[in-house]
mmCIF file of C-alpha atoms and ligand atoms in Angstrom:
data_model
loop_
_atom_site.group_PDB
_atom_site.id
_atom_site.type_symbol
_atom_site.label_atom_id
_atom_site.label_comp_id
_atom_site.label_asym_id
_atom_site.label_seq_id
_atom_site.Cartn_x
_atom_site.Cartn_y
_atom_site.Cartn_z
ATOM 1 C CA MET A 114 -0.187 0.122 -0.091
ATOM 2 C CA ALA A 115 2.903 1.971 0.723
ATOM 3 C CA ALA A 116 4.548 1.737 -2.467
ATOM 4 C CA ALA A 117 0.886 2.269 -4.306
ATOM 5 C CA ALA A 118 0.686 5.467 -2.545
ATOM 6 C CA ALA A 119 3.812 7.325 -2.987
ATOM 7 C CA GLU A 120 2.583 6.934 -6.540
ATOM 8 C CA VAL A 121 0.179 9.118 -6.602
ATOM 9 C CA PRO A 122 1.255 12.870 -6.948
ATOM 10 C CA GLU A 123 0.897 14.728 -3.676
ATOM 11 C CA VAL A 124 -1.406 17.384 -5.025
ATOM 12 C CA LEU A 125 -3.853 14.338 -5.143
ATOM 13 C CA ARG A 126 -3.340 13.210 -1.577
ATOM 14 C CA GLU A 127 -3.742 16.284 0.430
ATOM 15 C CA CYS A 128 -6.922 17.850 0.736
ATOM 16 C CA GLY A 129 -7.864 21.245 2.641
ATOM 17 C CA CYS A 130 -11.684 20.458 3.223
ATOM 18 C CA LYS A 131 -13.505 21.719 6.269
ATOM 19 C CA GLY A 132 -16.768 21.173 7.747
ATOM 20 C CA ILE A 133 -19.262 19.678 5.718
ATOM 21 C CA ARG A 134 -17.273 20.637 2.379
ATOM 22 C CA THR A 135 -15.449 17.681 0.959
ATOM 23 C CA CYS A 136 -13.197 16.742 -2.586
ATOM 24 C CA LEU A 137 -12.891 13.164 -3.985
ATOM 25 C CA ILE A 138 -9.598 12.595 -1.803
ATOM 26 C CA CYS A 139 -11.646 13.296 1.383
ATOM 27 C CA GLU A 140 -14.681 11.038 1.132
ATOM 28 C CA ARG A 141 -12.271 7.963 -0.376
ATOM 29 C CA GLN A 142 -10.499 8.828 2.967
ATOM 30 C CA ARG A 143 -13.667 8.989 4.514
ATOM 31 C CA GLY A 144 -15.828 6.087 2.920
ATOM 32 C CA GLY A 145 -19.610 6.475 3.044
ATOM 33 C CA ASP A 146 -21.533 8.917 1.523
ATOM 34 C CA PRO A 147 -20.304 12.926 1.903
ATOM 35 C CA PRO A 148 -21.849 14.804 4.374
ATOM 36 C CA TRP A 149 -24.090 16.930 1.922
ATOM 37 C CA GLN A 150 -27.394 15.837 -0.370
ATOM 38 C CA LEU A 151 -27.537 17.359 -3.231
ATOM 39 C CA PRO A 152 -31.201 18.819 -3.446
ATOM 40 C CA PRO A 153 -34.232 17.144 -5.344
ATOM 41 C CA ALA A 154 -35.417 19.806 -7.265
ATOM 42 C CA LYS A 155 -36.238 19.618 -10.442
ATOM 43 C CA THR A 156 -34.219 21.505 -12.924
ATOM 44 C CA HIS A 157 -34.495 23.260 -16.304
ATOM 45 C CA HIS A 158 -31.192 24.193 -17.967
ATOM 46 C CA PHE A 159 -30.840 27.547 -20.473
ATOM 47 C CA ILE A 160 -27.348 27.868 -22.114
ATOM 48 C CA TYR A 161 -26.298 31.649 -22.377
ATOM 49 C CA CYS A 162 -25.795 33.252 -26.100
ATOM 50 C CA SER A 163 -23.077 35.198 -26.884
ATOM 51 C CA ASP A 164 -24.402 36.340 -30.126
ATOM 52 C CA THR A 165 -27.906 37.381 -28.637
ATOM 53 C CA GLY A 166 -27.007 38.005 -24.889
ATOM 54 C CA TRP A 167 -30.223 35.341 -24.138
ATOM 55 C CA ALA A 168 -29.966 32.012 -22.494
ATOM 56 C CA VAL A 169 -31.820 29.139 -24.821
ATOM 57 C CA GLY A 170 -32.948 26.092 -23.625
ATOM 58 C CA SER A 171 -30.776 23.150 -24.033
ATOM 59 C CA GLU A 172 -31.527 20.835 -27.002
ATOM 60 C CA GLU A 173 -34.287 17.966 -26.558
ATOM 61 C CA SER A 174 -35.104 19.404 -23.458
ATOM 62 C CA ASP A 175 -38.890 20.794 -22.930
ATOM 63 C CA PHE A 176 -37.286 24.240 -23.112
ATOM 64 C CA GLU A 177 -35.679 23.813 -26.929
ATOM 65 C CA GLY A 178 -36.333 26.850 -28.649
ATOM 66 C CA TRP A 179 -37.583 28.793 -25.758
ATOM 67 C CA ALA A 180 -35.276 31.858 -24.460
ATOM 68 C CA PHE A 181 -35.212 34.825 -21.814
ATOM 69 C CA PRO A 182 -33.315 37.549 -21.639
ATOM 70 C CA PHE A 183 -29.782 37.070 -19.863
ATOM 71 C CA PRO A 184 -27.915 40.670 -19.471
ATOM 72 C CA GLY A 185 -25.153 41.427 -17.139
ATOM 73 C CA VAL A 186 -22.617 38.627 -18.762
ATOM 74 C CA MET A 187 -19.899 39.714 -21.297
ATOM 75 C CA LEU A 188 -18.120 36.584 -23.067
ATOM 76 C CA ILE A 189 -14.719 37.250 -24.579
ATOM 77 C CA GLU A 190 -12.940 34.378 -26.513
ATOM 78 C CA ASP A 191 -9.306 34.446 -26.978
ATOM 79 C CA PHE A 192 -8.731 36.941 -24.832
ATOM 80 C CA VAL A 193 -4.922 35.726 -24.386
ATOM 81 C CA THR A 194 -2.852 33.531 -26.731
ATOM 82 C CA GLN A 195 -2.106 30.210 -26.498
ATOM 83 C CA GLU A 196 1.797 31.549 -25.702
ATOM 84 C CA GLU A 197 0.333 33.712 -22.892
ATOM 85 C CA GLU A 198 -1.534 31.906 -21.354
ATOM 86 C CA ALA A 199 1.911 29.124 -21.379
ATOM 87 C CA GLU A 200 3.525 31.746 -19.848
ATOM 88 C CA LEU A 201 0.805 32.868 -17.636
ATOM 89 C CA VAL A 202 0.113 29.424 -15.811
ATOM 90 C CA ARG A 203 4.337 28.759 -15.882
ATOM 91 C CA LEU A 204 4.471 32.127 -13.714
ATOM 92 C CA MET A 205 2.085 31.490 -11.452
ATOM 93 C CA ASP A 206 3.402 28.022 -10.803
ATOM 94 C CA CYS A 207 6.594 29.523 -9.316
ATOM 95 C CA ASP A 208 4.240 30.504 -6.802
ATOM 96 C CA PRO A 209 3.038 28.352 -4.158
ATOM 97 C CA TRP A 210 -0.572 27.028 -4.383
ATOM 98 C CA LYS A 211 -2.047 26.805 -1.056
ATOM 99 C CA LEU A 212 -4.636 23.661 -0.671
ATOM 100 C CA SER A 213 -8.816 25.046 -0.051
ATOM 101 C CA GLN A 214 -11.817 23.669 0.341
ATOM 102 C CA SER A 215 -13.818 21.117 -2.480
ATOM 103 C CA GLY A 216 -10.651 19.976 -3.402
ATOM 104 C CA ARG A 217 -9.514 23.469 -4.831
ATOM 105 C CA ARG A 218 -6.185 24.950 -4.926
ATOM 106 C CA LYS A 219 -5.436 29.145 -4.098
ATOM 107 C CA GLN A 220 -3.367 31.833 -4.793
ATOM 108 C CA ASP A 221 -4.607 34.914 -2.980
ATOM 109 C CA TYR A 222 -3.262 38.697 -4.018
ATOM 110 C CA GLY A 223 -5.257 41.044 -1.857
ATOM 111 C CA PRO A 224 -5.841 42.555 1.773
ATOM 112 C CA LYS A 225 -7.136 40.383 3.940
ATOM 113 C CA VAL A 226 -10.691 40.763 4.477
ATOM 114 C CA ASN A 227 -13.387 40.378 6.942
ATOM 115 C CA PHE A 228 -16.480 39.405 5.378
ATOM 116 C CA ARG A 229 -18.467 39.501 8.496
ATOM 117 C CA LYS A 230 -17.275 43.192 9.523
ATOM 118 C CA GLN A 231 -17.180 44.406 6.115
ATOM 119 C CA LYS A 232 -13.554 45.043 7.029
ATOM 120 C CA LEU A 233 -10.325 45.522 5.263
ATOM 121 C CA LYS A 234 -6.933 45.269 6.545
ATOM 122 C CA THR A 235 -4.075 46.153 3.570
ATOM 123 C CA GLU A 236 -0.914 45.910 5.874
ATOM 124 C CA GLY A 237 1.399 42.826 4.203
ATOM 125 C CA PHE A 238 -0.392 43.488 0.724
ATOM 126 C CA CYS A 239 1.876 44.565 -1.528
ATOM 127 C CA GLY A 240 -0.101 44.589 -5.015
ATOM 128 C CA LEU A 241 -1.063 42.267 -7.778
ATOM 129 C CA PRO A 242 1.686 40.152 -9.590
ATOM 130 C CA SER A 243 3.512 42.064 -12.023
ATOM 131 C CA PHE A 244 1.958 39.937 -15.064
ATOM 132 C CA SER A 245 -1.236 40.826 -14.469
ATOM 133 C CA ARG A 246 -0.632 44.468 -15.408
ATOM 134 C CA GLU A 247 -0.832 43.195 -19.092
ATOM 135 C CA VAL A 248 -4.288 41.167 -18.131
ATOM 136 C CA VAL A 249 -5.887 44.237 -16.128
ATOM 137 C CA ARG A 250 -4.506 46.794 -18.973
ATOM 138 C CA ARG A 251 -6.494 44.782 -21.847
ATOM 139 C CA MET A 252 -9.204 43.744 -19.756
ATOM 140 C CA GLY A 253 -9.924 47.833 -19.614
ATOM 141 C CA LEU A 254 -10.358 47.941 -23.133
ATOM 142 C CA TYR A 255 -14.058 45.775 -23.763
ATOM 143 C CA PRO A 256 -16.850 47.575 -23.263
ATOM 144 C CA GLY A 257 -18.243 47.236 -19.890
ATOM 145 C CA LEU A 258 -14.890 46.659 -18.482
ATOM 146 C CA GLU A 259 -13.966 50.306 -18.822
ATOM 147 C CA GLY A 260 -11.976 51.391 -15.663
ATOM 148 C CA PHE A 261 -12.303 48.046 -14.384
ATOM 149 C CA GLN A 262 -9.778 48.145 -11.170
ATOM 150 C CA PRO A 263 -8.979 44.836 -9.894
ATOM 151 C CA VAL A 264 -9.168 44.704 -5.580
ATOM 152 C CA GLU A 265 -7.536 41.703 -5.607
ATOM 153 C CA GLN A 266 -6.211 38.119 -7.321
ATOM 154 C CA CYS A 267 -7.065 34.744 -6.741
ATOM 155 C CA ASN A 268 -5.850 32.385 -8.833
ATOM 156 C CA LEU A 269 -7.784 28.849 -8.353
ATOM 157 C CA ASP A 270 -6.643 25.388 -9.500
ATOM 158 C CA TYR A 271 -9.382 23.027 -10.471
ATOM 159 C CA CYS A 272 -8.540 19.148 -11.318
ATOM 160 C CA PRO A 273 -11.254 16.320 -11.675
ATOM 161 C CA GLU A 274 -8.804 14.507 -10.288
ATOM 162 C CA ARG A 275 -9.423 15.516 -6.460
ATOM 163 C CA GLY A 276 -13.188 16.591 -7.541
ATOM 164 C CA SER A 277 -12.349 20.405 -7.503
ATOM 165 C CA ALA A 278 -15.589 22.170 -7.153
ATOM 166 C CA ILE A 279 -17.111 25.545 -5.035
ATOM 167 C CA ASP A 280 -20.889 25.748 -4.516
ATOM 168 C CA PRO A 281 -23.204 28.202 -5.691
ATOM 169 C CA HIS A 282 -22.664 31.443 -4.001
ATOM 170 C CA LEU A 283 -22.928 35.429 -4.133
ATOM 171 C CA ASP A 284 -20.163 37.407 -4.496
ATOM 172 C CA ASP A 285 -19.819 40.277 -1.601
ATOM 173 C CA ALA A 286 -20.614 43.570 -4.035
ATOM 174 C CA TRP A 287 -19.370 45.951 -1.360
ATOM 175 C CA LEU A 288 -16.016 44.664 -1.802
ATOM 176 C CA TRP A 289 -15.476 44.028 -5.455
ATOM 177 C CA GLY A 290 -18.139 45.882 -6.632
ATOM 178 C CA GLU A 291 -20.885 44.787 -9.503
ATOM 179 C CA ARG A 292 -18.018 43.752 -12.003
ATOM 180 C CA LEU A 293 -16.091 40.375 -11.051
ATOM 181 C CA VAL A 294 -13.872 38.867 -13.932
ATOM 182 C CA SER A 295 -12.948 35.545 -14.198
ATOM 183 C CA LEU A 296 -9.756 34.762 -17.162
ATOM 184 C CA ASN A 297 -10.151 31.062 -17.508
ATOM 185 C CA LEU A 298 -7.429 29.105 -18.582
ATOM 186 C CA LEU A 299 -6.140 25.986 -19.679
ATOM 187 C CA SER A 300 -9.735 23.757 -20.547
ATOM 188 C CA PRO A 301 -12.833 24.071 -21.340
ATOM 189 C CA THR A 302 -15.439 25.437 -18.427
ATOM 190 C CA VAL A 303 -18.795 26.002 -17.783
ATOM 191 C CA LEU A 304 -19.861 28.679 -15.064
ATOM 192 C CA SER A 305 -23.524 27.675 -13.748
ATOM 193 C CA MET A 306 -25.603 30.773 -12.536
ATOM 194 C CA CYS A 307 -29.267 29.698 -10.495
ATOM 195 C CA ARG A 308 -32.423 31.275 -9.823
ATOM 196 C CA GLU A 309 -33.953 30.191 -6.125
ATOM 197 C CA ALA A 310 -36.026 32.833 -6.158
ATOM 198 C CA PRO A 311 -39.807 31.142 -6.523
ATOM 199 C CA GLY A 312 -42.297 32.750 -9.190
ATOM 200 C CA SER A 313 -42.437 32.901 -13.082
ATOM 201 C CA LEU A 314 -40.306 33.386 -15.805
ATOM 202 C CA LEU A 315 -41.028 35.430 -18.972
ATOM 203 C CA LEU A 316 -40.025 32.764 -22.514
ATOM 204 C CA CYS A 317 -40.252 33.637 -25.710
ATOM 205 C CA SER A 318 -39.129 32.117 -28.825
ATOM 206 C CA ALA A 319 -35.551 31.945 -29.132
ATOM 207 C CA PRO A 320 -33.941 34.856 -31.131
ATOM 208 C CA SER A 321 -31.628 33.368 -33.985
ATOM 209 C CA ALA A 322 -29.474 36.556 -34.359
ATOM 210 C CA ALA A 323 -30.590 39.502 -32.674
ATOM 211 C CA PRO A 324 -33.284 39.069 -30.335
ATOM 212 C CA GLU A 325 -36.225 40.290 -31.282
ATOM 213 C CA VAL A 326 -39.998 40.413 -30.078
ATOM 214 C CA LEU A 327 -41.767 36.954 -30.746
ATOM 215 C CA VAL A 328 -43.902 34.854 -28.708
ATOM 216 C CA ASP A 329 -44.932 35.187 -25.304
ATOM 217 C CA SER A 330 -45.442 32.304 -22.643
ATOM 218 C CA VAL A 331 -45.115 32.221 -19.351
ATOM 219 C CA ILE A 332 -43.675 29.122 -17.643
HETATM 220 ZN ZN1 ZN B 114 -11.103 16.895 0.840
#
């Protein structure tokens, strides 16, 4: 067993989970079901279309062909080149990664935050990594990101072998403002947004290009 364990890379043996959070590593060690349970909610999936800015019902689902406007999201493809991506990752890996909850690893650059008291401590914070300068400058060239000034940078490493995940959450607008920017590197990523509020949603026929007012339906 010791020999087998030695062959597993270190990043797949260590775990930073606390409380009810788990990852594949600690679930394997604990055995049994994880302490959390997925809610038995019936969900409907809509996929964001960056051409139209609408969320469109998944193919072969009950809502195929239906859609609703989904403002406030902007998707920029190929924001960095493959060469820039490789260099960014190489520079990130020069700094140590810390274990985080749910199989994530992270590097934090920013002031210390007390979320409960909504206070910041800036001692010890000496700015973002130098390689972020060009990334932030380029962000400011896009409509909607003019004047964007990051308060902090958090590099997150998600790895399927660790079962890395993050629970659905609301980010703290008091600290980060209304704009959150994610730069995805190395692999395709799905960002899910959920709506837990009760009530109805007005659906229209999915627009093919420019959204137009079409037939309405309420679910
Ligand atoms: Zn874990």
